[in-house]
PDB file of C-alpha atoms in Angstrom:
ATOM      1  CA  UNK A   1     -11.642  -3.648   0.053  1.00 40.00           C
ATOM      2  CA  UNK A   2     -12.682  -5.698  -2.720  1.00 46.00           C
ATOM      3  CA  UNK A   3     -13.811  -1.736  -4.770  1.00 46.00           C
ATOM      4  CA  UNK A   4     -15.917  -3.223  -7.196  1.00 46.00           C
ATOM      5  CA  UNK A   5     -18.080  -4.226  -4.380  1.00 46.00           C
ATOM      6  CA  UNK A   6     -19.226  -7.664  -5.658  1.00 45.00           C
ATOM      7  CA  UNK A   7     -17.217  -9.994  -3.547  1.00 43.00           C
ATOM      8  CA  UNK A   8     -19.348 -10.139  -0.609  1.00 51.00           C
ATOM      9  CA  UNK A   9     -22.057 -12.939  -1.825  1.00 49.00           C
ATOM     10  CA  UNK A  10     -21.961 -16.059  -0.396  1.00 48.00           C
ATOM     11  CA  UNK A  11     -25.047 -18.900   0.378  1.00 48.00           C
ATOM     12  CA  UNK A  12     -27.117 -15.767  -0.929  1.00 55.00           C
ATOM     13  CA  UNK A  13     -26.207 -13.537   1.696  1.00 77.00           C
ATOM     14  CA  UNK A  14     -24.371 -10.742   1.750  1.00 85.00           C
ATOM     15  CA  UNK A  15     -22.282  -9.130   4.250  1.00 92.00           C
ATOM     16  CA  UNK A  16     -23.447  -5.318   4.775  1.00 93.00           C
ATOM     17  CA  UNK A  17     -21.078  -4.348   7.440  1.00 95.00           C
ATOM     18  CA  UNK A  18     -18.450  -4.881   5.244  1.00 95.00           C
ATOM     19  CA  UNK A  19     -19.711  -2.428   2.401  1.00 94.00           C
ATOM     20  CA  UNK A  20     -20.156  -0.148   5.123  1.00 95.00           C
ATOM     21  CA  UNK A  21     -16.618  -0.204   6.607  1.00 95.00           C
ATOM     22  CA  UNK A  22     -15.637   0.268   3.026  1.00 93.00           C
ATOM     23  CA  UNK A  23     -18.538   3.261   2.715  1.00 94.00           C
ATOM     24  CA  UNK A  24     -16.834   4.925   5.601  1.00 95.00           C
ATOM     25  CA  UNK A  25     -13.419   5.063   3.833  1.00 94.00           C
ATOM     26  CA  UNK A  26     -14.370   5.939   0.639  1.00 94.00           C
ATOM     27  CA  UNK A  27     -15.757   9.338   2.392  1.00 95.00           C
ATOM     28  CA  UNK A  28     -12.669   9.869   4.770  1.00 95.00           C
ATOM     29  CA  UNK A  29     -10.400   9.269   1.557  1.00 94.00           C
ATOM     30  CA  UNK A  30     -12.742  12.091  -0.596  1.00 94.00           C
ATOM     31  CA  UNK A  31     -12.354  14.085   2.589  1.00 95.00           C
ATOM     32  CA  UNK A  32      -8.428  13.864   2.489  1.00 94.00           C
ATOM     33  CA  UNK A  33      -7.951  14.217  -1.169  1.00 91.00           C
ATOM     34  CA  UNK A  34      -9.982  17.442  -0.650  1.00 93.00           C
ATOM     35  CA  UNK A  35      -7.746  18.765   1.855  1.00 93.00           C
ATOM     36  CA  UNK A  36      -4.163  17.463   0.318  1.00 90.00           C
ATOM     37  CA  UNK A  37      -5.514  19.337  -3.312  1.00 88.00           C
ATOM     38  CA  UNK A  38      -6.720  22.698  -0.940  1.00 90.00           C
ATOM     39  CA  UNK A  39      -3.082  22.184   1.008  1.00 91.00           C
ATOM     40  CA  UNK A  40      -0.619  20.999  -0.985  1.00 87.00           C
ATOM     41  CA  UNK A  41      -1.733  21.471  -4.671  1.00 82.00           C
ATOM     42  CA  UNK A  42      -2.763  25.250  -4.326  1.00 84.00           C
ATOM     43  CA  UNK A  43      -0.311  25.773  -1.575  1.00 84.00           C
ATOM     44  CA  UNK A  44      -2.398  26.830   1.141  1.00 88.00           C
ATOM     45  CA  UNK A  45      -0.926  24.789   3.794  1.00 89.00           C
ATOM     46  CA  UNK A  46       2.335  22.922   2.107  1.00 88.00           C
ATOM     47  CA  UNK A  47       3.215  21.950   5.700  1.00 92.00           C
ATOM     48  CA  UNK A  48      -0.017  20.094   6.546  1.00 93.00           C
ATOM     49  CA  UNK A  49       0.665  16.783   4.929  1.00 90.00           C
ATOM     50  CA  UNK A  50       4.120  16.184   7.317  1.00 91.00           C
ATOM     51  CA  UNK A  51       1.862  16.840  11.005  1.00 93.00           C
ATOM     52  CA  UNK A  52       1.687  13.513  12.797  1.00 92.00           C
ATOM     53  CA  UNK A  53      -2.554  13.548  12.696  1.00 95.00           C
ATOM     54  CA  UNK A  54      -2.346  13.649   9.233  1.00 95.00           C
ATOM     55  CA  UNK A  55      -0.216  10.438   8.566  1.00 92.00           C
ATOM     56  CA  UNK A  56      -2.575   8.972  11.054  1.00 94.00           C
ATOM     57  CA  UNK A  57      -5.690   9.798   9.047  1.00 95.00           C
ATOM     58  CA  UNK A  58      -4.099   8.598   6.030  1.00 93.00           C
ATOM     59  CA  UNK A  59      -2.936   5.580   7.466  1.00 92.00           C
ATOM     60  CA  UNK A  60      -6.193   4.718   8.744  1.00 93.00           C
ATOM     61  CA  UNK A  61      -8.038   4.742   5.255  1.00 94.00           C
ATOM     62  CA  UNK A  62      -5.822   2.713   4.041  1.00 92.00           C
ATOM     63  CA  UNK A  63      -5.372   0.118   6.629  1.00 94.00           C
ATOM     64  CA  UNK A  64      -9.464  -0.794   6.226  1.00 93.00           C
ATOM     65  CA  UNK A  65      -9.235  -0.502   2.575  1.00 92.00           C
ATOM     66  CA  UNK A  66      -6.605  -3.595   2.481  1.00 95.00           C
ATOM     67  CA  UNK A  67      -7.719  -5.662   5.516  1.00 96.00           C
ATOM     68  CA  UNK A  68     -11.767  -5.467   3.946  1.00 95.00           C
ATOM     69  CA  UNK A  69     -10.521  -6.477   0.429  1.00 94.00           C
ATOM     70  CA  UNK A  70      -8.176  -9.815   1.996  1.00 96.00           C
ATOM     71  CA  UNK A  71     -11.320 -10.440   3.917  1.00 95.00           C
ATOM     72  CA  UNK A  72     -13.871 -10.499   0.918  1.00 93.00           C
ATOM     73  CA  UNK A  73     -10.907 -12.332  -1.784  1.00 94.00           C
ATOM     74  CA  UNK A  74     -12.874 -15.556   0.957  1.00 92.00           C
ATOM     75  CA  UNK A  75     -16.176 -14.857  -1.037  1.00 87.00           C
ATOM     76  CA  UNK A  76     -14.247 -14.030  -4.682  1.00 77.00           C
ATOM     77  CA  UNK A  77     -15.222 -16.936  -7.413  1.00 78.00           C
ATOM     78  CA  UNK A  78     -11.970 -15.804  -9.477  1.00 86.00           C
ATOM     79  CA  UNK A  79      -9.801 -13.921  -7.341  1.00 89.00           C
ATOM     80  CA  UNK A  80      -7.423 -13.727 -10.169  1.00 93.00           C
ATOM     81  CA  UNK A  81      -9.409 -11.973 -12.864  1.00 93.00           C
ATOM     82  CA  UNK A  82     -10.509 -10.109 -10.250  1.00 92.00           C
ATOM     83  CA  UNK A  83      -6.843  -8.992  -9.596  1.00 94.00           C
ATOM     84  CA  UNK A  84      -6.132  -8.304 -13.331  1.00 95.00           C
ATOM     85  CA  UNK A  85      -9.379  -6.026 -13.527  1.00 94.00           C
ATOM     86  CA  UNK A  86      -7.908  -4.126 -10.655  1.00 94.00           C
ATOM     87  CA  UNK A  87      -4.323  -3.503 -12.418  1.00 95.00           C
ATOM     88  CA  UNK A  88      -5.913  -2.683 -15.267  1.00 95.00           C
ATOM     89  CA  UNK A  89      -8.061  -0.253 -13.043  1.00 94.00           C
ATOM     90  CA  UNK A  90      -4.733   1.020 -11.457  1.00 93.00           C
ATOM     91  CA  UNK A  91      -2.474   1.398 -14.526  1.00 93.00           C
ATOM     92  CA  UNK A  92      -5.056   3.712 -15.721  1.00 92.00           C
ATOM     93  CA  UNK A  93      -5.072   5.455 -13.075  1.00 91.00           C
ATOM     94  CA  UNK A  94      -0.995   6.095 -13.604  1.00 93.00           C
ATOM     95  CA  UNK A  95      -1.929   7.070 -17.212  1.00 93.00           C
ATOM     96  CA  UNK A  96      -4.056   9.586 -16.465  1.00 89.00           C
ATOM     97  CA  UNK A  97      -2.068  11.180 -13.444  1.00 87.00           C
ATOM     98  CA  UNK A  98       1.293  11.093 -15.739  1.00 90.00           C
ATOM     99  CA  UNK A  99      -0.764  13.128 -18.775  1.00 89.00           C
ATOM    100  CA  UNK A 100      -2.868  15.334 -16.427  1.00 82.00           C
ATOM    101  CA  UNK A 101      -0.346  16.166 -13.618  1.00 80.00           C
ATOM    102  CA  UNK A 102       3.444  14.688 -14.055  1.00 83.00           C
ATOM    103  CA  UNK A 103       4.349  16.029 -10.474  1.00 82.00           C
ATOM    104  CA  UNK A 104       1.644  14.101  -9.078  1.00 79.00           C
ATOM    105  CA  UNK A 105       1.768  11.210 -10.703  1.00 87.00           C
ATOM    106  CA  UNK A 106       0.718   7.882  -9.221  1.00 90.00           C
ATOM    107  CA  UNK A 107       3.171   4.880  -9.394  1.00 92.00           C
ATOM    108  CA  UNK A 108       1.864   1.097  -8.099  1.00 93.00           C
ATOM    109  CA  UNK A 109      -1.445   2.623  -6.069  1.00 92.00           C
ATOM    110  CA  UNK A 110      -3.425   0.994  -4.095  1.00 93.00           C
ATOM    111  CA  UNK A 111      -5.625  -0.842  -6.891  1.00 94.00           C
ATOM    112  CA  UNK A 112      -2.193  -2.322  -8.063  1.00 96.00           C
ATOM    113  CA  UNK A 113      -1.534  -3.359  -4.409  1.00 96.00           C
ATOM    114  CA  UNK A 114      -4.828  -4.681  -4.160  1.00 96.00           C
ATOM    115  CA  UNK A 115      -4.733  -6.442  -7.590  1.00 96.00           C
ATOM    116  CA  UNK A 116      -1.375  -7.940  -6.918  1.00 97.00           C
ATOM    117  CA  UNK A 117      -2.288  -9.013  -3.421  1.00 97.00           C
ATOM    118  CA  UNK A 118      -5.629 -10.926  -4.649  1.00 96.00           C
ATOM    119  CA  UNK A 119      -3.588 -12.566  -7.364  1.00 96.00           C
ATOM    120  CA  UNK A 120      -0.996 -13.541  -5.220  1.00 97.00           C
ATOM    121  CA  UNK A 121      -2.624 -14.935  -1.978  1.00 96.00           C
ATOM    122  CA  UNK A 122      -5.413 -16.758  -4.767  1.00 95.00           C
ATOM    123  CA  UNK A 123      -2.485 -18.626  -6.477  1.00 95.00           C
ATOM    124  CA  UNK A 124      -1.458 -19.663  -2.741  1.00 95.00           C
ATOM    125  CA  UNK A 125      -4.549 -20.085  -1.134  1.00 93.00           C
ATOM    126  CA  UNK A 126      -4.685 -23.618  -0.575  1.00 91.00           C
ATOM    127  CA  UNK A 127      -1.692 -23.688   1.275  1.00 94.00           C
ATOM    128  CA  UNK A 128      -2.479 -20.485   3.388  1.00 95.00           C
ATOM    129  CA  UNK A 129      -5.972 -21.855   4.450  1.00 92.00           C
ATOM    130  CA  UNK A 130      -3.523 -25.192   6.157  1.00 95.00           C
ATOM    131  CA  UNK A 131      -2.235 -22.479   8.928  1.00 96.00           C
ATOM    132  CA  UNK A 132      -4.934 -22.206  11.587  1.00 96.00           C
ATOM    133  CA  UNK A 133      -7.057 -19.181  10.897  1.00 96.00           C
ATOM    134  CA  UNK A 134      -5.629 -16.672  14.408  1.00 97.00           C
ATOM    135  CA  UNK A 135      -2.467 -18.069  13.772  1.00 97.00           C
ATOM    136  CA  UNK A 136      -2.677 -16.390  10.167  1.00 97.00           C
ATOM    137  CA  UNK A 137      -3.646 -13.495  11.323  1.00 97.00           C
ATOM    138  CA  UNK A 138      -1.227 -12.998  14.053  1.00 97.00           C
ATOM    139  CA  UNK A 139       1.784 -13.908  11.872  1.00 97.00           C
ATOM    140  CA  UNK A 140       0.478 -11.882   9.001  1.00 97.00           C
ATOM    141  CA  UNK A 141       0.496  -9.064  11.414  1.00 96.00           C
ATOM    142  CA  UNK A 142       3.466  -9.376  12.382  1.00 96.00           C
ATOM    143  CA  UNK A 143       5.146  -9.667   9.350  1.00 96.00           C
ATOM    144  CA  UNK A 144       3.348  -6.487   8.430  1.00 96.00           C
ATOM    145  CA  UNK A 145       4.658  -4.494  11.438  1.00 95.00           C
ATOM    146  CA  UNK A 146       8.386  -6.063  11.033  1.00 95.00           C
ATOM    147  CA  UNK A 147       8.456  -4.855   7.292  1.00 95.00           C
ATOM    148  CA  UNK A 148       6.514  -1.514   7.630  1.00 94.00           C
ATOM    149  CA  UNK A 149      10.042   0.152   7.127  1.00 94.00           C
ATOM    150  CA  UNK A 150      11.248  -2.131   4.330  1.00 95.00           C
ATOM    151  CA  UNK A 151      10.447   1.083   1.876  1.00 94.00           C
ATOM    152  CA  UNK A 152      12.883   3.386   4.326  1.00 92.00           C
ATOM    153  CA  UNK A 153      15.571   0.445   3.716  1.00 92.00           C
ATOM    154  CA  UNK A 154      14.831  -1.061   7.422  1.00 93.00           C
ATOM    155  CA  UNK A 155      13.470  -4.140   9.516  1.00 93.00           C
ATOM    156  CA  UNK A 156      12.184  -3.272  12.923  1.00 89.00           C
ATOM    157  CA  UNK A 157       8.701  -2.248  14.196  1.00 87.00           C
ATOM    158  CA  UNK A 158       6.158   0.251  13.534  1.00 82.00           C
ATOM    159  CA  UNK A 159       8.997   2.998  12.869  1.00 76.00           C
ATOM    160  CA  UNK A 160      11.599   0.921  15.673  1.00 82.00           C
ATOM    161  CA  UNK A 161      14.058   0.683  12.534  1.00 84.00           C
ATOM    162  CA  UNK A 162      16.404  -1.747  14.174  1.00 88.00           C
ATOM    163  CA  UNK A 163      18.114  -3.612  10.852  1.00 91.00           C
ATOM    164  CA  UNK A 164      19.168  -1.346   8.523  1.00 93.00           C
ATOM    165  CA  UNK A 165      18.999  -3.180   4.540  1.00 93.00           C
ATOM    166  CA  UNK A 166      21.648  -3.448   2.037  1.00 93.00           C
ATOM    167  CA  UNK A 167      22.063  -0.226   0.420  1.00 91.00           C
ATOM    168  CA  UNK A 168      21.979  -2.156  -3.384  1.00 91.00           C
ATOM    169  CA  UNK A 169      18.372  -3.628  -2.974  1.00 91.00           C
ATOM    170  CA  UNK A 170      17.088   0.165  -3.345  1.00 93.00           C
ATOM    171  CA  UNK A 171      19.409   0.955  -6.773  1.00 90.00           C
ATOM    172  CA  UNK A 172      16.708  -0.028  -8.944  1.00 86.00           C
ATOM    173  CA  UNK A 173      14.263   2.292  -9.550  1.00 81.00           C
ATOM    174  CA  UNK A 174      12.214  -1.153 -11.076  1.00 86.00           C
ATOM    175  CA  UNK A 175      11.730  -2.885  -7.710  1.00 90.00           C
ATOM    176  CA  UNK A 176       9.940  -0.465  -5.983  1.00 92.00           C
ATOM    177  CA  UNK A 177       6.982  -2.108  -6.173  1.00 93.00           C
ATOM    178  CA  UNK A 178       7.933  -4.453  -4.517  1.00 94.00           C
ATOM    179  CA  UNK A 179       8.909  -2.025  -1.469  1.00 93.00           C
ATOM    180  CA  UNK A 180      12.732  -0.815  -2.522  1.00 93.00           C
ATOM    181  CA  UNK A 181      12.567   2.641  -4.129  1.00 94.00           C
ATOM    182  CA  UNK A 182      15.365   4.215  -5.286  1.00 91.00           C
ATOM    183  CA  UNK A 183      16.075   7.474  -3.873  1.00 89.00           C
ATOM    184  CA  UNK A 184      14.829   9.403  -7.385  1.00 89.00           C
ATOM    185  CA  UNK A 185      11.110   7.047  -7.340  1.00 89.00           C
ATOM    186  CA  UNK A 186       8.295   9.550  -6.538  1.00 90.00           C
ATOM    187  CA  UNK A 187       4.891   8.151  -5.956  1.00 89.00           C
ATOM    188  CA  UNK A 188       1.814  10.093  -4.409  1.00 85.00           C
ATOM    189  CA  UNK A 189      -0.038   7.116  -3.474  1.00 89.00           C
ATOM    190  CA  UNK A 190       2.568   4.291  -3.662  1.00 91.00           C
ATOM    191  CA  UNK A 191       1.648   0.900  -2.175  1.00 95.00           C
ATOM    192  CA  UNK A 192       4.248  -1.301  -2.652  1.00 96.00           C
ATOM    193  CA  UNK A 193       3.705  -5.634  -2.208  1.00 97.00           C
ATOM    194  CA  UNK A 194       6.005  -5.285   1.275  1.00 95.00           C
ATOM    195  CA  UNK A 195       4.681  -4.349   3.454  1.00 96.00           C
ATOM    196  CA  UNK A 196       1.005  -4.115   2.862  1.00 97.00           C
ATOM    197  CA  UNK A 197       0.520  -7.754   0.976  1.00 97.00           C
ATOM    198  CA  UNK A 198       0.945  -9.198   4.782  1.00 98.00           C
ATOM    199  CA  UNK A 199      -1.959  -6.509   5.248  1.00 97.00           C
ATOM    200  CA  UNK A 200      -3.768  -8.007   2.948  1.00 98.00           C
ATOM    201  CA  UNK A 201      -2.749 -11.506   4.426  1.00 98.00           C
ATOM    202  CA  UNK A 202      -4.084 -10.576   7.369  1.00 98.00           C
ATOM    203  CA  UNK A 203      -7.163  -9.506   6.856  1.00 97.00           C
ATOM    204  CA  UNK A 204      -7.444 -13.075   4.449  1.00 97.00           C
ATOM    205  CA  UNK A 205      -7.031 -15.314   7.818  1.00 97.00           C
ATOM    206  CA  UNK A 206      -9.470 -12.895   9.725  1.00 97.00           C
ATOM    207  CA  UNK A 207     -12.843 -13.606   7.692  1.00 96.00           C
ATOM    208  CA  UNK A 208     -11.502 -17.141   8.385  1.00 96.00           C
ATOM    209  CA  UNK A 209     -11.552 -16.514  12.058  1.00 97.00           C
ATOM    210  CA  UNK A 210     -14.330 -14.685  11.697  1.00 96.00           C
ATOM    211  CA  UNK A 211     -16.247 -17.830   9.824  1.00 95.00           C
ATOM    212  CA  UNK A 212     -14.203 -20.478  12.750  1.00 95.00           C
ATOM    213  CA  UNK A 213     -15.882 -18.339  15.505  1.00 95.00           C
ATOM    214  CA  UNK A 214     -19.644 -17.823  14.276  1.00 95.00           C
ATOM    215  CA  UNK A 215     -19.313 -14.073  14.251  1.00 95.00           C
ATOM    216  CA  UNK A 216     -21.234 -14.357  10.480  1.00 93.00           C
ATOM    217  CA  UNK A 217     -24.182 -12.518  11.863  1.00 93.00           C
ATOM    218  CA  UNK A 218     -22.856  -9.537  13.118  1.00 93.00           C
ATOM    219  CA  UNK A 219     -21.878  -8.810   9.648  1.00 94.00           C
ATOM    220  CA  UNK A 220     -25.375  -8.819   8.216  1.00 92.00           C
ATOM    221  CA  UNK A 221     -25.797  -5.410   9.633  1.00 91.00           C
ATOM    222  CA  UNK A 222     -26.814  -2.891   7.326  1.00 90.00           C
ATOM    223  CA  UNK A 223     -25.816   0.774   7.195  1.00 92.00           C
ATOM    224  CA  UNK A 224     -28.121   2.660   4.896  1.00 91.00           C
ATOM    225  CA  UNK A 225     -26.508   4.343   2.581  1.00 93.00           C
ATOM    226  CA  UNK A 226     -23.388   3.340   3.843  1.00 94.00           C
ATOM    227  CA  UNK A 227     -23.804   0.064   2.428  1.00 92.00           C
ATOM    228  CA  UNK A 228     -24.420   1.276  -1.080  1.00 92.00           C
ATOM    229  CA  UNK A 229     -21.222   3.933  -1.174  1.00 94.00           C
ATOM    230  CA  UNK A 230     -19.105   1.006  -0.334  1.00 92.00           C
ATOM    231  CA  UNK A 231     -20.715  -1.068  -3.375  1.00 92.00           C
ATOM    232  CA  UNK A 232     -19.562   1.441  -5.425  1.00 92.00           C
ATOM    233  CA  UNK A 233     -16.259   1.976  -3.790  1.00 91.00           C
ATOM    234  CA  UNK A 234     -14.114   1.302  -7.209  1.00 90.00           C
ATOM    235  CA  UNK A 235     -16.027   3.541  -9.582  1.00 91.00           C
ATOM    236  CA  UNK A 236     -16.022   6.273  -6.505  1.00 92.00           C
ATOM    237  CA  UNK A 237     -12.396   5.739  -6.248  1.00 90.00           C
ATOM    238  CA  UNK A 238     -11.834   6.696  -9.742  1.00 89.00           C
ATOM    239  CA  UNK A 239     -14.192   9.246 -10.476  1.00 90.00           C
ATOM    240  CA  UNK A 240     -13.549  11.048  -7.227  1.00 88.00           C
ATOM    241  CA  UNK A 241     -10.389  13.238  -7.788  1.00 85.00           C
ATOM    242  CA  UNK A 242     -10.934  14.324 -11.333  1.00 86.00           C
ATOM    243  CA  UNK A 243     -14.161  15.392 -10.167  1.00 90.00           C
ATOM    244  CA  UNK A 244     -12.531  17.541  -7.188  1.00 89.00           C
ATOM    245  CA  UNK A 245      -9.626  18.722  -9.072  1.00 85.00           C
ATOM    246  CA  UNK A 246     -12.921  20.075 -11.667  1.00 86.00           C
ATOM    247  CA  UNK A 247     -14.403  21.819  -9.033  1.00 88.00           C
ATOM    248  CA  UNK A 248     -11.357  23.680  -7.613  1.00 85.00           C
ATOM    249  CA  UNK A 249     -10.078  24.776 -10.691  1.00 83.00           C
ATOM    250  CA  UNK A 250     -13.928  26.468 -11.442  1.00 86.00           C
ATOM    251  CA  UNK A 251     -13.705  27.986  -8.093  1.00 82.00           C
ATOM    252  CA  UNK A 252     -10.152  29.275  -8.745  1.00 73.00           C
ATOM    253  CA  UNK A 253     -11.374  30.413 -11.805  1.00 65.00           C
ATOM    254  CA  UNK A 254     -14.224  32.295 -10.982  1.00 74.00           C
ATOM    255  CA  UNK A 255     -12.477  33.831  -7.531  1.00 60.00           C
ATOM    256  CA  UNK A 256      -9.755  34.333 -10.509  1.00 62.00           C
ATOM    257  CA  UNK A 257     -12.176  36.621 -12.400  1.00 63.00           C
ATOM    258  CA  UNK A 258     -14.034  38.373  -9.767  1.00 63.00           C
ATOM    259  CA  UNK A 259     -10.625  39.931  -9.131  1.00 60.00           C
TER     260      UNK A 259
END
């Protein structure tokens, strides 16, 4: 995702499909926030967040939110400021979470990720575009399936934790952005750069593929409605849980009252 939405302009066209894929995640993450406040916040279901559909939902939002954004950084004239606007965007997002709701707070999100990420693959850009576009992807990918576990303090695949990490790189509680938490770090949307900046990666050598192959056009599809969600995916993104948090504590209110 690139969640300000203004990334996808290039020769004076822009890329609808993309907004949309971005449209349809901003909804299933309002949808999940809904359910893990319901479950989890007023206890109604404390065990729902651990069953296996769950993750997979979770996962899934998240996994199009990073692959859309390394795609679009291809059509982003500064993807640097872009990437400071974003941490700025995401460290208020920690402020507000660590006044409002301590337990819940939200440590290196996915708008730091995100920022990070564009910063990062920007500054090395030039060098990244020399590796054939598929062969980008395809190592990117892999890289991000070897070091999904690199949080857990192990190298393997998808879960397969087959090297097990030095217990030391996970004593500072400071490098867990960078994917080794200590054991006290709590985070309730934590992103760290490993593994999901080879997400990111990823999805950077796929518009490039994407471009190599002539598959522009199927992208000009537009979505209504769709289309103009994922436009506003950033400002969504931050207004969306305050408002939901707003409207659950007026319903627990009033149900409060009328007993």
């Amino acid at each position: 995702m690139n969640p300000n939405g203004k990334a996808l302009l290039k020769e004076n066209k822009r890329y609808y499909l993309l907004d949309s894929l971005r449209g349809i995640s901003i909804i299933s993450m309002i949808a999940f926030h809904l359910c893990y406040d319901l479950f989890m916040i007023y206890g109604i279901n404390t065990s729902w967040y651990f069953y296996p559909i769950t993750a997979v939902w979770e996962r899934s939002i998240c996994v199009v939110f990073i692959l859309v954004s390394g795609m679009c950084l291809n059509f982003s004239g500064n993807g640097i400021k872009r990437g400071i606007l974003l941490n700025l965007a995401g460290f208020a997002v920690t402020c507000v979470t660590v006044i409002a709701e301590p337990n819940q707070a939200v440590w290196f999100g996915v708008l730091n990720l995100i920022g990070c990420s564009m910063m990062i693959v920007s500054v090395l850009s030039d060098n990244l575009k020399k590796i054939r576009p598929l062969s980008g992807a395809l190592i990117s990918f892999l890289l991000y399936a070897v070091s999904y576990d690199v949080p857990k303090g192990y190298v393997g695949l998808f879960g397969l934790d087959i090297v097990k990490l030095p217990d030391f790189l996970y004593s500072c509680k400071y490098l867990a952005f960078l994917g080794c938490p200590s054991s006290d770090f709590f985070s309730t949307d934590f992103f760290p750069l490993i593994p999901w900046i080879f997400l990111f990666a990823a999805g950077f050598y796929l518009w490039n593929f994407i471009v190599e192959k002539n598959l522009t056009k199927y992208f000009e599809l537009k979505i209504p409605v769709l289309d103009k969600i994922g436009r506003y995916s950033l400002w969504i993104y931050l207004a969306h849980q305050p408002i939901i948090m707003g409207i659950l504590m007026s319903v627990s209110y009033t149900h409060l009252r009328a007993h």
